[in-house]
Structure formats: structure tokens, C-alpha cells
């Protein structure tokens, strides 16, 4: 008997041996080819067979896949380089610490603004991670492919058209559409006109929001069609709000007139008489609720019209910082239905007043340069914290000397207090690391360690990463 | 920033800590000593009784400190030793970048007020540095006492051996019972049944074997239900082989290590047959597991990047789970030059770290070539140690593939070998070529430790 036949014989017998032992009966009779090795004592024979079978099954029998195996495509390279190797541990630690705080993806946005991406072994977005910067779109699609049963779609880098829409995976498609909108707004709208109806409500909402970039009167007809006919109220509301930004809001109705009734337009000054819009304080909680509800459905043009003013006159005449709820409600109206010029005007008006907290709400509609400018102004003039400044500034701030602002002095004083704990001021130091330019981060590090912080203090991780990271990004 | 010996004296919980620290305040015990640029943090690695040196760190501003040793005393002798080195300037503490393990510790200190020296130390009587420095009395021993002690030791060894052999008889009988009662029932009730025989083995001084049997149910339950009868036969079959090997050669160090107890660090270091390997090493992974017997096992897998010597080294430490979370000794991916001493064995694998050279990380270099053939790599170690549970191996170029049920498989590029993977793997591992893969083969499954890829080195569970 050759060795090959022996192995096959053994393998055949193992089925019977395993079955007998599983049921609790003696298995030695099923392995007659080992009779000599097993001996005559039945108890001993079972133990010897166990040793031999165990060794045979453990060493010679390996599992085989039952069905065809599927190999996932390669994780694609991104258009931006991954972090330099020496900085990866620092980024991992920051990400781990932020995970504990259940915070968002500030770090990946910061890196993308600086021209870098995370290494995929350290962080990869999930398919549904809409907050991830567009540069990660191909990784999101890769995650979708990994989770799907089969990869039916073709991977393509062509310019997006209505015809090749299905060739793109969702995240890459959204990124391609955003790029197309920046380069050729009417082509992007054309693609949406052809394809939007076939998508789910959530996807329609996300794709339609891309029209806010380079929004123009050319988009009105398309948006009016959506506002009138779309099946999802959220999508309709977005189309209406985009129309509002173009001055095509709904005509003034009873609700707007009722809302205007909560405010009065007065004149002030003796020589240079100017108008001021003042809130009439609601008298009951029910009235407060009613005013809030009316604001939620309001449109800037209609509201200002009901007060007898143009939108820019309303923003200029608003009596900021008296009724905070009204301030916030107006800001929300401006964000949803104001033009870019109204948003900029409102941000400037807020900056001059002392209601800087409201800029954070306006910030997503401001350009990166405007965001940084307002953050810096608010830091120096209004003494806001680094955390709030970071919310205002977004991921592309690059402030050169944030520590000289009042928030810096407050931070240094808090760190040097006798009862300061090693955990204190973590969020402020992290935010400082996010808003500083590279030079600003290096200078801040010097001042903080000079003031007694350990060079190895983990609270300085974000500043250290910033200080060590080349700036490959476009300046805002 | 500097401290004085008075502070060390105050910080010690008792005189014996101070005495032990005095023994450690010697340059030969320490490696990788350093301080932050501002001098506020100091750290070092101290050779202890375990496989790995302990990582010791202190913040001189408030004398907060941490050591990776399992001691329940706080601060432990290693911390006191480090502070002593610093206070007396026995060693230079060169300024350096804070190592990741020190930064991690600082990060974890958040939220807890810094430990104040002396105030919270129990007052265990007067402590005195001079007394700690003084050596014990040097008394010449009576030859009769030596002979009597040796005779007692021999008698104890014989009694232990007898107890182990009796316990192994009980084990074989127990295995026979499991077969007679049916493996289906054994698989359903494995935890309770294994616990009973493990307790008997502990009584019979076969503690290592008892630990192994205690862990058997969890290894079995990790297999898919259909594969458990095969897994049970393999596990129980290996126990029979180990029991027989011990009976054949009760004094053999290798089988004794698998059944009763491992040699002490000192015994291995003093053993001329223990291979010493001076090489470049890469830390593949660290596995920490809390066992049913209340111990935590901490296993560091190292890859030998040099041409000579065993390909893998396994540094294994145990400490009681009640001692709390213990810091990592190695960072996966780090490389160092150092000397390891392997426990004497036909297939040297378990080792102790004797020396680790300072000088930072080594430049990147390729991993060695994969094992000659996969089937040989899977079975060769079993010829020398047929009861081995874990076999480390280096696989050639391959790729992770997935079957319809969502299970992962490693498949060689030439398509000649396909091996099932035990656990989840990181996303990236599934989406790239694996030019080399270091893995553990156990229970007919692969656990990936790390892989070399076009994206660089990736850990198995990043």
C-alpha cells in the first residue's frame, strides 16, 4: 500500500471514526489499517486512535472553501498623499482620543485642507460616511463594494454625464457632480434633470444640495419643478429654499404677515434718521412657540417684504443682541433663503455687533477665507474661545498667532492655575491645533511649553501634528 | 528638573521596596533610559523576571509614575529604581522625543489628579536609604546543611513527578470517559467538564496543562459548529500525546514546560544549551488574553529580520488579572536590535529578551523570504512538538478572499494554497496584495499577525 493510498484510506475512515466518537461508541474497529498500532486493549486502543486521528486531522486535513471565492478590488490610491510615516502614530492617537469624545471628523477635514489624507490602515470612511471629505469618495465606494454581494458597476474616471451615471459608485458620483457643478454649472444641472428622479429621497436631498454652489437664475425652472412635484417634503423644502436664495421665494401669505406682526420698524436719530427693526416681546409661551414656528417656514425676501423692507435693509436695520431667539431665527432664515451677499452682509453685521456666536450658524455658507477672517476677528475683538473659533473657521483657518488673542491668555492662565489637572483644557488645546497655521502652531507650542506644559503632553498632539505637517493645500 | 533621594525615600511604601530598588539602581539593569527635553519626564526599561523588560516612567513634577510590571505595590521597586538612578545620576538621562508608551500613559492620566508623593504612602515603619543600600549578612554555609537541602530538593522533585504522573493517569481516564460518553455531549458541556479535570491537574502539580485544558472550551467554541467534533479530536489527541511524552521522559525540560512549570528566567539565562540570538527584530503583534484561571497572558510575537537563528520568537508573560490593566511592552511594527535567549527546545520559539540596544528604530528593510512550502511550515513543528497548539509561519504572496457566507480565506497568488482565517481582519487587508503575511496557525485556522503590502506594513487587527 503506497503512502498516498494510506492517506486516502485514513481520510475515508475518519468520517466513521468521528461519527462513532460523537455518538459515544468505540471507533477503533473503524480504523482497521491501524490494528497493529492500536493493540488489543480496547480502552488503550481508543486513546491511541485518538492520538493518531488528532494528529492526522490537525496536520494533514485542512479546510477547503465550499464555494467560489470573491476577491475585492484594490483599495484605490487617493488624489492626495497619505500622511508621512513619522506622523501616523500622532494622527492615530488624536483619532483615538477624539473617538472617546465621540467627536466628528475634524482631523480628516483638517488634513484634507492641508493636502493630506489618512493612511487606510489608520482610518477609512464607511460607505455611508457623508461627512468625510470628497477626496475619500473612492474609499467610501470601495467600502460599499466590500459590503455588496457583487461589484457590478464599472469603475470610471470619465466626466460625469447622464449616460454614464450608473457607472459611478454613489460617493464618487457625488464628488464628480460637485466638481462638475464648479466647472460647468449648467451641465451639472442637466445631469441632475435627467437622473435625479431615479434616486432615493435621501440621495436626492444630498445631490440637490450641490446646486447651492454657483446657484443662478438658470436653475430656477428646474428648482420650481422640484418644489412643485418631488415626492419628498424635505426635497421640496430644499428646492424652495434654493429658490428663495434666488429671490423666487413664495409670495407673502398670512403667515408671513403674522410673523411681521411680532416686529416693528422704527426710526431713530435726530439728524440722520435710520430705521431699526425691533422685536415686540411675545407675551405668553404660546406666542413664543408661534413665532418660532412661523420663522421655520419663513423666507427672507417675503419676511422683509412684509416689513416693507428689502432683505439687505432688514439685515442692516435688525436690532441685534436684544432678543437672542429672534436673532438665531433670522440667521436660520438667511442661511436657508438668503443670497450669498445677504449671508456675507449678515456675518459682517454680526461681527460688528457682539453676537459672534451666531457666525457659527452662518459659517457653512461663507467662503473659507471669509470664515477664517471672521474667526480671527471674533477671537481678537470679542474674546471667543478657540473651540467656537474653530467652528466658525472650519478646516482651513491657518491663523498665524491665535495664542495672542484673549482666548490664549485665558488658556495660559487656566493651565498655570495651582489646581490645574492634567485633563484640563483638552478641547481648547485641540481646537487651537486645528485653527493655527503651521507657523502659528510652532509658535504656540513654544509658548505653551515655555509656560510649563510638558513637551510630551498628549493635549498638545494636534498642535504637534500641525507644526510638523507641510502645508500642501491651497490657501483659502 | 531634578529630584533628590529624600523624595525616593518618602515615596517608597516600605523598607523592602527601598531595598529592592537599591538592587535595581544599577546601570546594567536598565536600557532605553531617557528624559523629555524639559527634563520633566523620565523613562527607562528595566529587566525583570518576565520575558520582557518592564517599561517604567515618571513625571518629576508631581512624581506620578507607572510601570508595566504586575506588582501590587505602588510605586513598585522599578519606579523607585528609576527615580534613584535619576536622583543619584547613576546613568545619564539623555533628552529625547517622548516614546509613544510614555505619551499614552500621560494621555490616560487625564482626569486623575497627579499622585502626591509620600502623603498616600502607607506608613510601614521608618524607611532608610542607607539600610536599603547595605547588603545582607554574608554567612558561610555548613556543607551538611547544603547536602541536607539538596536531598530535600531531590525528594520534592520525586514527589512532584509522582503527583504529575498520577494526575496524567486521571487525565487519560477522563479523556476515555469523554469518548465513551460521546463528543457531542462533551462539546455541549466542555466548560464544566474541563474545569473539573483542570482542578484535578492543579492538585497534581500539572499547572500548565491545567491552564491549557481550561482554555480548551474557548478554542473549541471559536470553531464553526460543524468543525467542533474534529477540533475536539485534535485537542484531546494532543493531550494524550503530551501525557505519553511526559511519561516517557519526565525530566525532559520541554515536556515539563508544557505540563508542570516553566524554568525561571535565571535558569534559562544560566543554561548553556539555551540558544542566544543577536539579531534585528520586528514586533509583529502583541496578544493579551484574560484566562479562566485568573491570569492574563501577554504574548509578544517577534520576527527575526536577520538571516540566522529561529525565524520567530514568542515572549510570554503572565500576571494576575487582579493586578489591573498593564501597559503594552512593545508597539506593533517597532524594530530593534537586541539579544534574545530561547528556552532550550527542538524548535526554539519561546524566548526572553536579554538586551535591547538603544539607538531608535531600525531602517526599513524587507521581511525574510516566506517558508519553503506551506504544508511543510504547517506540519514540521509538529514533528518536534506534536502537542503544539500555535504554529507561527510566514506566508508567500497572497490575497484575502471571501466566500459566500462572508468568511475570509487567505489564498496564495499561485492559487496552490487556500487557508481559512480565524477572525475578522482589517478592511485594508482585504483590499490589497499581501506580499508577505505573518500568521499563527491554530485549530486549523489562521490568525494574521501582520502583513507587508503595497501600503506598507499592516497589522492584523488595525
Tab-separated table of C-alpha atoms in Angstrom, chain A residues 24-440:
chain	number	residue	atom	x	y	z
A	24	UNK	CA	-20.155	7.646	22.128
A	25	UNK	CA	-19.306	4.264	20.626
A	26	UNK	CA	-15.885	2.675	20.154
A	27	UNK	CA	-14.124	3.815	16.980
A	28	UNK	CA	-11.112	1.503	16.837
A	29	UNK	CA	-12.960	-1.083	14.698
A	30	UNK	CA	-13.435	1.591	12.012
A	31	UNK	CA	-9.661	2.074	11.680
A	32	UNK	CA	-8.579	-1.451	10.882
A	33	UNK	CA	-5.480	-0.270	8.989
A	34	UNK	CA	-4.004	0.784	12.353
A	35	UNK	CA	-4.861	-2.506	14.097
A	36	UNK	CA	-1.209	-3.257	14.870
A	37	UNK	CA	-0.569	0.232	16.261
A	38	UNK	CA	-3.733	0.271	18.365
A	39	UNK	CA	-3.130	-3.062	20.146
A	40	UNK	CA	-5.634	-5.401	21.774
A	41	UNK	CA	-6.710	-3.495	24.893
A	42	UNK	CA	-9.954	-1.714	23.833
A	43	UNK	CA	-9.511	1.267	26.205
A	44	UNK	CA	-5.893	1.781	25.214
A	45	UNK	CA	-6.815	1.344	21.534
A	46	UNK	CA	-9.286	4.234	21.737
A	47	UNK	CA	-6.669	6.537	23.275
A	48	UNK	CA	-4.052	5.575	20.705
A	49	UNK	CA	-6.542	6.070	17.914
A	50	UNK	CA	-7.398	9.456	19.387
A	51	UNK	CA	-3.732	10.496	19.349
A	52	UNK	CA	-3.229	9.269	15.777
A	53	UNK	CA	-6.504	10.686	14.448
A	54	UNK	CA	-5.979	14.009	16.154
A	55	UNK	CA	-2.548	14.344	14.617
A	56	UNK	CA	-3.805	13.267	11.198
A	57	UNK	CA	-6.789	15.642	11.251
A	58	UNK	CA	-4.745	18.516	12.650
A	59	UNK	CA	-1.804	18.192	10.294
A	60	UNK	CA	-2.998	16.612	7.080
A	61	UNK	CA	-6.568	17.824	6.735
A	62	UNK	CA	-7.164	21.481	6.055
A	63	UNK	CA	-10.487	23.035	5.252
A	64	UNK	CA	-11.343	23.855	1.674
A	65	UNK	CA	-13.658	26.691	0.694
A	66	UNK	CA	-17.044	25.338	-0.269
A	67	UNK	CA	-17.907	27.828	-2.949
A	68	UNK	CA	-16.171	30.221	-5.253
A	69	UNK	CA	-14.171	32.890	-3.511
A	70	UNK	CA	-14.556	36.550	-4.208
A	71	UNK	CA	-11.566	38.873	-4.188
A	72	UNK	CA	-12.255	42.535	-3.507
A	73	UNK	CA	-10.709	45.134	-5.791
A	74	UNK	CA	-7.672	47.046	-4.577
A	75	UNK	CA	-8.259	49.934	-2.195
A	76	UNK	CA	-7.633	52.793	-4.642
A	77	UNK	CA	-4.952	55.417	-4.185
A	78	UNK	CA	-6.394	58.850	-3.418
A	79	UNK	CA	-5.548	62.050	-5.224
A	80	UNK	CA	-3.818	63.410	-2.120
A	81	UNK	CA	-0.837	61.688	-0.478
A	82	UNK	CA	-1.174	59.837	2.799
A	83	UNK	CA	0.384	61.320	5.917
A	84	UNK	CA	4.174	60.998	6.188
A	85	UNK	CA	5.076	57.801	8.081
A	86	UNK	CA	6.563	59.522	11.199
A	87	UNK	CA	3.330	61.461	11.771
A	88	UNK	CA	0.965	58.491	11.530
A	89	UNK	CA	1.191	57.466	15.208
A	90	UNK	CA	0.335	61.035	16.227
A	91	UNK	CA	-2.708	61.100	13.926
A	92	UNK	CA	-3.809	57.680	15.230
A	93	UNK	CA	-3.627	58.908	18.797
A	94	UNK	CA	-5.600	62.061	18.027
A	95	UNK	CA	-8.240	59.988	16.291
A	96	UNK	CA	-8.436	57.551	19.209
A	97	UNK	CA	-8.802	60.389	21.711
A	98	UNK	CA	-11.481	62.048	19.606
A	99	UNK	CA	-13.332	58.764	19.291
A	100	UNK	CA	-13.661	58.667	23.046
A	101	UNK	CA	-15.157	62.130	22.903
A	102	UNK	CA	-17.456	60.946	20.107
A	103	UNK	CA	-16.420	63.874	18.066
A	104	UNK	CA	-16.599	64.189	14.320
A	105	UNK	CA	-14.112	64.118	11.570
A	106	UNK	CA	-12.344	67.449	12.152
A	107	UNK	CA	-8.954	65.800	11.810
A	108	UNK	CA	-9.579	64.313	8.356
A	109	UNK	CA	-11.040	67.621	7.151
A	110	UNK	CA	-8.040	69.483	8.566
A	111	UNK	CA	-5.662	67.102	6.792
A	112	UNK	CA	-7.567	67.338	3.509
A	113	UNK	CA	-7.408	71.146	3.668
A	114	UNK	CA	-3.663	70.835	4.187
A	115	UNK	CA	-3.326	68.456	1.216
A	116	UNK	CA	-3.037	65.136	3.064
A	117	UNK	CA	-5.108	62.049	3.739
A	118	UNK	CA	-5.073	59.421	6.456
A	119	UNK	CA	-3.339	56.104	5.789
A	120	UNK	CA	-6.045	53.484	5.153
A	121	UNK	CA	-4.634	51.280	7.916
A	122	UNK	CA	-5.300	54.112	10.375
A	123	UNK	CA	-8.687	55.310	9.172
A	124	UNK	CA	-11.085	54.551	6.389
A	125	UNK	CA	-14.551	56.066	5.968
A	126	UNK	CA	-17.617	53.859	5.932
A	127	UNK	CA	-19.736	53.776	2.797
A	128	UNK	CA	-22.374	55.930	4.452
A	129	UNK	CA	-19.898	58.443	5.871
A	130	UNK	CA	-21.268	61.552	4.187
A	131	UNK	CA	-19.221	63.805	6.458
A	132	UNK	CA	-15.950	62.557	5.004
A	133	UNK	CA	-14.183	64.999	2.676
A	134	UNK	CA	-14.767	64.384	-1.044
A	135	UNK	CA	-11.181	63.231	-1.508
A	136	UNK	CA	-12.194	59.963	0.237
A	137	UNK	CA	-15.085	59.281	-2.171
A	138	UNK	CA	-13.342	56.331	-3.837
A	139	UNK	CA	-12.691	54.723	-0.428
A	140	UNK	CA	-16.335	55.137	0.524
A	141	UNK	CA	-17.283	53.423	-2.693
A	142	UNK	CA	-14.723	50.697	-2.024
A	143	UNK	CA	-16.392	50.114	1.356
A	144	UNK	CA	-19.747	49.892	-0.447
A	145	UNK	CA	-18.288	47.361	-2.881
A	146	UNK	CA	-16.874	45.334	0.034
A	147	UNK	CA	-20.289	45.247	1.693
A	148	UNK	CA	-22.172	44.455	-1.537
A	149	UNK	CA	-22.639	40.947	-2.857
A	150	UNK	CA	-21.076	41.689	-6.197
A	151	UNK	CA	-19.277	44.563	-7.809
A	152	UNK	CA	-21.449	45.184	-10.853
A	153	UNK	CA	-20.542	48.778	-11.526
A	154	UNK	CA	-17.650	49.803	-13.703
A	155	UNK	CA	-15.038	51.997	-12.075
A	156	UNK	CA	-14.648	55.125	-14.136
A	157	UNK	CA	-12.824	58.402	-14.030
A	158	UNK	CA	-14.664	59.928	-17.013
A	159	UNK	CA	-16.533	63.216	-16.793
A	160	UNK	CA	-19.970	62.574	-15.319
A	161	UNK	CA	-22.857	62.605	-17.792
A	162	UNK	CA	-26.443	61.430	-17.683
A	163	UNK	CA	-25.400	58.431	-19.786
A	164	UNK	CA	-22.533	57.184	-17.604
A	165	UNK	CA	-24.371	57.939	-14.305
A	166	UNK	CA	-24.722	54.236	-13.477
A	167	UNK	CA	-21.004	53.595	-13.995
A	168	UNK	CA	-20.181	55.642	-10.915
A	169	UNK	CA	-20.454	54.359	-7.366
A	170	UNK	CA	-22.513	56.760	-5.214
A	171	UNK	CA	-19.758	58.637	-3.350
A	172	UNK	CA	-17.579	59.099	-6.421
A	173	UNK	CA	-20.677	60.195	-8.346
A	174	UNK	CA	-21.492	62.841	-5.755
A	175	UNK	CA	-17.886	64.087	-5.798
A	176	UNK	CA	-17.902	64.124	-9.626
A	177	UNK	CA	-21.178	66.043	-9.662
A	178	UNK	CA	-19.789	68.599	-7.186
A	179	UNK	CA	-16.717	69.026	-9.390
A	180	UNK	CA	-18.878	69.373	-12.497
A	181	UNK	CA	-21.032	71.991	-10.783
A	182	UNK	CA	-17.925	74.052	-10.007
A	183	UNK	CA	-16.622	73.780	-13.606
A	184	UNK	CA	-19.829	73.777	-15.644
A	185	UNK	CA	-22.951	74.590	-13.608
A	186	UNK	CA	-25.474	74.085	-16.396
A	187	UNK	CA	-24.006	70.700	-17.380
A	188	UNK	CA	-24.316	69.570	-13.747
A	189	UNK	CA	-27.912	70.743	-13.635
A	190	UNK	CA	-28.595	68.930	-16.902
A	191	UNK	CA	-27.271	65.680	-15.435
A	192	UNK	CA	-29.474	66.143	-12.373
A	193	UNK	CA	-32.528	66.896	-14.502
A	194	UNK	CA	-32.049	63.595	-16.259
A	195	UNK	CA	-31.149	61.465	-13.280
A	196	UNK	CA	-32.442	62.889	-10.008
A	197	UNK	CA	-35.876	61.278	-10.160
A	198	UNK	CA	-34.401	57.775	-10.153
A	199	UNK	CA	-32.662	58.198	-6.770
A	200	UNK	CA	-33.935	57.744	-3.209
A	201	UNK	CA	-35.198	60.721	-1.237
A	202	UNK	CA	-32.036	60.959	0.902
A	203	UNK	CA	-29.817	60.811	-2.155
A	204	UNK	CA	-31.972	63.361	-3.977
A	205	UNK	CA	-31.605	65.671	-0.985
A	206	UNK	CA	-27.813	65.319	-0.925
A	207	UNK	CA	-27.434	65.747	-4.681
A	208	UNK	CA	-29.784	68.712	-4.892
A	209	UNK	CA	-27.842	70.487	-2.147
A	210	UNK	CA	-24.864	70.569	-4.535
A	211	UNK	CA	-26.719	73.172	-6.583
A	212	UNK	CA	-26.046	75.756	-3.863
A	213	UNK	CA	-22.612	76.145	-5.450
A	214	UNK	CA	-22.801	78.670	-8.331
A	215	UNK	CA	-26.571	78.954	-7.949
A	216	UNK	CA	-28.052	81.191	-10.687
A	217	UNK	CA	-31.303	82.157	-12.374
A	218	UNK	CA	-30.645	79.402	-14.927
A	219	UNK	CA	-31.592	76.945	-12.187
A	220	UNK	CA	-34.990	78.474	-11.440
A	221	UNK	CA	-37.119	76.403	-13.808
A	222	UNK	CA	-35.572	73.150	-12.678
A	223	UNK	CA	-35.948	74.059	-9.000
A	224	UNK	CA	-39.546	75.158	-9.465
A	225	UNK	CA	-40.282	71.765	-10.992
A	226	UNK	CA	-38.762	70.010	-7.979
A	227	UNK	CA	-40.529	72.293	-5.494
A	228	UNK	CA	-43.835	71.540	-7.138
A	229	UNK	CA	-43.520	67.865	-7.983
A	230	UNK	CA	-40.993	65.998	-5.847
A	231	UNK	CA	-42.426	63.243	-3.675
A	232	UNK	CA	-40.365	64.041	-0.567
A	233	UNK	CA	-41.259	67.086	1.582
A	234	UNK	CA	-37.574	67.516	2.557
A	235	UNK	CA	-36.504	67.736	-1.077
A	236	UNK	CA	-39.334	70.138	-1.854
A	237	UNK	CA	-38.295	72.318	1.094
A	238	UNK	CA	-34.687	72.389	-0.105
A	239	UNK	CA	-35.747	73.382	-3.628
A	240	UNK	CA	-37.944	76.118	-2.168
A	241	UNK	CA	-35.085	77.373	-0.014
A	242	UNK	CA	-32.734	77.440	-3.036
A	243	UNK	CA	-35.374	79.359	-4.973
A	244	UNK	CA	-35.586	81.758	-2.049
A	245	UNK	CA	-31.867	82.458	-2.381
A	246	UNK	CA	-32.537	83.476	-5.971
A	247	UNK	CA	-35.322	85.853	-4.973
A	248	UNK	CA	-38.040	83.472	-6.114
A	249	UNK	CA	-39.498	82.736	-2.730
A	250	UNK	CA	-43.185	82.152	-2.137
A	251	UNK	CA	-45.430	85.170	-2.249
A	252	UNK	CA	-46.199	86.773	1.109
A	253	UNK	CA	-49.016	84.984	2.809
A	254	UNK	CA	-50.914	85.287	6.046
A	255	UNK	CA	-48.187	83.503	7.988
A	256	UNK	CA	-45.545	85.974	6.942
A	257	UNK	CA	-47.822	88.867	7.795
A	258	UNK	CA	-48.425	87.293	11.217
A	259	UNK	CA	-44.674	86.878	11.721
A	260	UNK	CA	-44.065	90.504	10.727
A	261	UNK	CA	-46.591	91.447	13.389
A	262	UNK	CA	-44.116	90.329	16.067
A	263	UNK	CA	-41.727	93.092	14.912
A	264	UNK	CA	-41.904	96.822	14.477
A	265	UNK	CA	-39.919	99.137	12.217
A	266	UNK	CA	-39.000	102.353	13.972
A	267	UNK	CA	-36.804	105.280	13.158
A	268	UNK	CA	-34.053	106.595	15.381
A	269	UNK	CA	-31.607	109.501	15.357
A	270	UNK	CA	-32.425	113.136	15.048
A	271	UNK	CA	-30.313	114.318	12.159
A	272	UNK	CA	-29.569	111.127	10.306
A	273	UNK	CA	-32.749	109.181	10.799
A	274	UNK	CA	-32.294	105.499	10.321
A	275	UNK	CA	-34.668	102.596	10.640
A	276	UNK	CA	-34.405	99.862	13.209
A	277	UNK	CA	-36.331	96.581	13.324
A	278	UNK	CA	-37.211	95.687	16.886
A	279	UNK	CA	-38.858	92.601	18.276
A	280	UNK	CA	-42.079	93.067	20.229
A	281	UNK	CA	-41.594	90.661	23.097
A	282	UNK	CA	-44.190	87.842	22.910
A	283	UNK	CA	-46.360	87.858	25.998
A	284	UNK	CA	-47.045	84.173	26.515
A	285	UNK	CA	-45.189	80.905	25.937
A	286	UNK	CA	-47.753	80.114	23.253
A	287	UNK	CA	-46.790	83.266	21.400
A	288	UNK	CA	-43.093	82.376	21.658
A	289	UNK	CA	-43.866	78.979	20.149
A	290	UNK	CA	-45.995	80.529	17.410
A	291	UNK	CA	-43.240	82.968	16.441
A	292	UNK	CA	-40.724	80.126	16.352
A	293	UNK	CA	-42.977	78.023	14.138
A	294	UNK	CA	-43.610	80.945	11.778
A	295	UNK	CA	-39.849	81.564	11.427
A	296	UNK	CA	-39.311	77.922	10.460
A	297	UNK	CA	-41.474	78.329	7.363
A	298	UNK	CA	-40.294	81.856	6.510
A	299	UNK	CA	-38.408	83.124	3.513
A	300	UNK	CA	-36.056	86.141	3.747
A	301	UNK	CA	-37.496	88.066	0.821
A	302	UNK	CA	-41.087	87.504	1.945
A	303	UNK	CA	-40.356	88.392	5.578
A	304	UNK	CA	-38.521	91.593	4.721
A	305	UNK	CA	-41.232	92.445	2.198
A	306	UNK	CA	-43.905	92.052	4.870
A	307	UNK	CA	-41.987	94.593	6.978
A	308	UNK	CA	-41.797	96.936	3.994
A	309	UNK	CA	-38.067	96.500	3.570
A	310	UNK	CA	-35.638	94.975	1.096
A	311	UNK	CA	-33.695	91.987	2.525
A	312	UNK	CA	-30.452	93.961	2.808
A	313	UNK	CA	-32.351	96.771	4.598
A	314	UNK	CA	-33.777	94.256	7.034
A	315	UNK	CA	-30.320	92.881	7.845
A	316	UNK	CA	-28.899	96.400	8.251
A	317	UNK	CA	-31.811	97.585	10.422
A	318	UNK	CA	-32.060	94.483	12.642
A	319	UNK	CA	-31.531	95.263	16.323
A	320	UNK	CA	-29.022	92.518	17.090
A	321	UNK	CA	-28.321	91.152	20.519
A	322	UNK	CA	-31.610	92.115	22.196
A	323	UNK	CA	-33.762	89.056	21.510
A	324	UNK	CA	-31.377	86.112	21.012
A	325	UNK	CA	-34.095	83.713	19.893
A	326	UNK	CA	-35.175	86.148	17.178
A	327	UNK	CA	-31.532	86.716	16.164
A	328	UNK	CA	-30.979	82.980	15.756
A	329	UNK	CA	-34.234	82.524	13.886
A	330	UNK	CA	-33.387	85.317	11.429
A	331	UNK	CA	-29.911	83.831	10.884
A	332	UNK	CA	-31.518	80.491	10.026
A	333	UNK	CA	-33.839	82.231	7.564
A	334	UNK	CA	-30.837	83.955	5.957
A	335	UNK	CA	-28.890	80.672	5.764
A	336	UNK	CA	-31.770	78.865	4.089
A	337	UNK	CA	-33.094	81.531	1.749
A	338	UNK	CA	-30.645	84.429	1.604
A	339	UNK	CA	-28.299	85.072	-1.296
A	340	UNK	CA	-24.533	84.800	-0.773
A	341	UNK	CA	-24.430	88.601	-0.498
A	342	UNK	CA	-27.070	88.548	2.274
A	343	UNK	CA	-25.063	85.920	4.161
A	344	UNK	CA	-21.887	87.994	3.900
A	345	UNK	CA	-23.758	91.131	4.961
A	346	UNK	CA	-25.257	89.344	7.957
A	347	UNK	CA	-21.867	87.973	9.003
A	348	UNK	CA	-20.356	91.457	8.868
A	349	UNK	CA	-23.266	92.892	10.805
A	350	UNK	CA	-22.929	90.231	13.491
A	351	UNK	CA	-19.184	90.800	13.706
A	352	UNK	CA	-19.710	94.495	14.330
A	353	UNK	CA	-22.284	93.780	16.985
A	354	UNK	CA	-21.376	91.458	19.798
A	355	UNK	CA	-23.281	88.369	18.683
A	356	UNK	CA	-20.348	86.390	17.317
A	357	UNK	CA	-21.780	83.072	18.418
A	358	UNK	CA	-24.250	83.407	15.554
A	359	UNK	CA	-21.498	83.348	12.922
A	360	UNK	CA	-21.027	79.642	13.566
A	361	UNK	CA	-24.522	79.112	12.147
A	362	UNK	CA	-23.755	81.221	9.083
A	363	UNK	CA	-20.256	79.783	8.582
A	364	UNK	CA	-21.133	76.813	6.331
A	365	UNK	CA	-22.346	79.280	3.684
A	366	UNK	CA	-19.277	81.512	3.874
A	367	UNK	CA	-16.126	81.019	1.800
A	368	UNK	CA	-13.112	79.545	3.647
A	369	UNK	CA	-11.347	82.921	3.525
A	370	UNK	CA	-14.360	84.714	4.995
A	371	UNK	CA	-14.691	82.073	7.695
A	372	UNK	CA	-11.054	82.491	8.695
A	373	UNK	CA	-11.367	86.275	8.695
A	374	UNK	CA	-14.453	86.233	10.908
A	375	UNK	CA	-12.878	83.689	13.269
A	376	UNK	CA	-9.788	85.846	13.668
A	377	UNK	CA	-11.841	88.995	14.179
A	378	UNK	CA	-14.054	87.310	16.735
A	379	UNK	CA	-11.067	85.860	18.573
A	380	UNK	CA	-9.396	89.231	18.929
A	381	UNK	CA	-12.361	91.594	19.210
A	382	UNK	CA	-14.936	89.539	21.042
A	383	UNK	CA	-12.831	87.117	23.052
A	384	UNK	CA	-14.469	83.921	21.828
A	385	UNK	CA	-12.953	80.565	22.728
A	386	UNK	CA	-10.758	78.535	20.360
A	387	UNK	CA	-13.486	75.926	20.173
A	388	UNK	CA	-16.016	78.447	18.876
A	389	UNK	CA	-13.383	79.965	16.581
A	390	UNK	CA	-12.788	76.505	15.154
A	391	UNK	CA	-16.489	76.063	14.456
A	392	UNK	CA	-16.546	79.422	12.695
A	393	UNK	CA	-13.302	78.916	10.797
A	394	UNK	CA	-13.846	75.332	9.631
A	395	UNK	CA	-10.981	73.180	8.454
A	396	UNK	CA	-8.938	75.777	6.543
A	397	UNK	CA	-8.268	78.524	9.058
A	398	UNK	CA	-4.470	78.856	9.230
A	399	UNK	CA	-4.300	81.613	11.846
A	400	UNK	CA	-0.762	82.832	12.455
A	401	UNK	CA	-0.931	83.959	16.056
A	402	UNK	CA	-4.076	82.673	17.724
A	403	UNK	CA	-2.457	82.480	21.149
A	404	UNK	CA	-2.181	86.271	21.328
A	405	UNK	CA	-5.984	86.525	21.369
A	406	UNK	CA	-7.834	86.836	24.708
A	407	UNK	CA	-8.674	83.102	24.475
A	408	UNK	CA	-4.913	82.417	24.520
A	409	UNK	CA	-4.400	84.431	27.673
A	410	UNK	CA	-7.376	82.710	29.311
A	411	UNK	CA	-5.971	79.339	28.284
A	412	UNK	CA	-2.492	80.039	29.625
A	413	UNK	CA	-3.919	81.307	32.905
A	414	UNK	CA	-6.095	78.207	33.275
A	415	UNK	CA	-3.169	75.889	32.573
A	416	UNK	CA	-0.997	77.595	35.141
A	417	UNK	CA	-3.522	77.553	37.962
A	418	UNK	CA	-2.421	75.697	41.063
A	419	UNK	CA	-5.326	73.291	40.940
A	420	UNK	CA	-4.985	72.616	37.173
A	421	UNK	CA	-5.472	68.951	36.328
A	422	UNK	CA	-3.719	67.061	33.515
A	423	UNK	CA	-7.048	66.738	31.725
A	424	UNK	CA	-7.926	70.420	31.752
A	425	UNK	CA	-8.339	72.437	28.578
A	426	UNK	CA	-8.071	69.433	26.289
A	427	UNK	CA	-10.763	70.693	23.906
A	428	UNK	CA	-9.329	74.228	23.754
A	429	UNK	CA	-5.811	72.989	23.012
A	430	UNK	CA	-7.148	70.617	20.355
A	431	UNK	CA	-9.134	73.419	18.705
A	432	UNK	CA	-6.073	75.677	18.838
A	433	UNK	CA	-4.177	72.978	16.958
A	434	UNK	CA	-6.854	72.895	14.289
A	435	UNK	CA	-7.103	76.634	13.586
A	436	UNK	CA	-3.420	77.579	13.652
A	437	UNK	CA	-1.230	77.834	10.570
A	438	UNK	CA	1.906	75.720	10.652
A	439	UNK	CA	3.976	78.697	11.845
A	440	UNK	CA	1.240	79.578	14.293
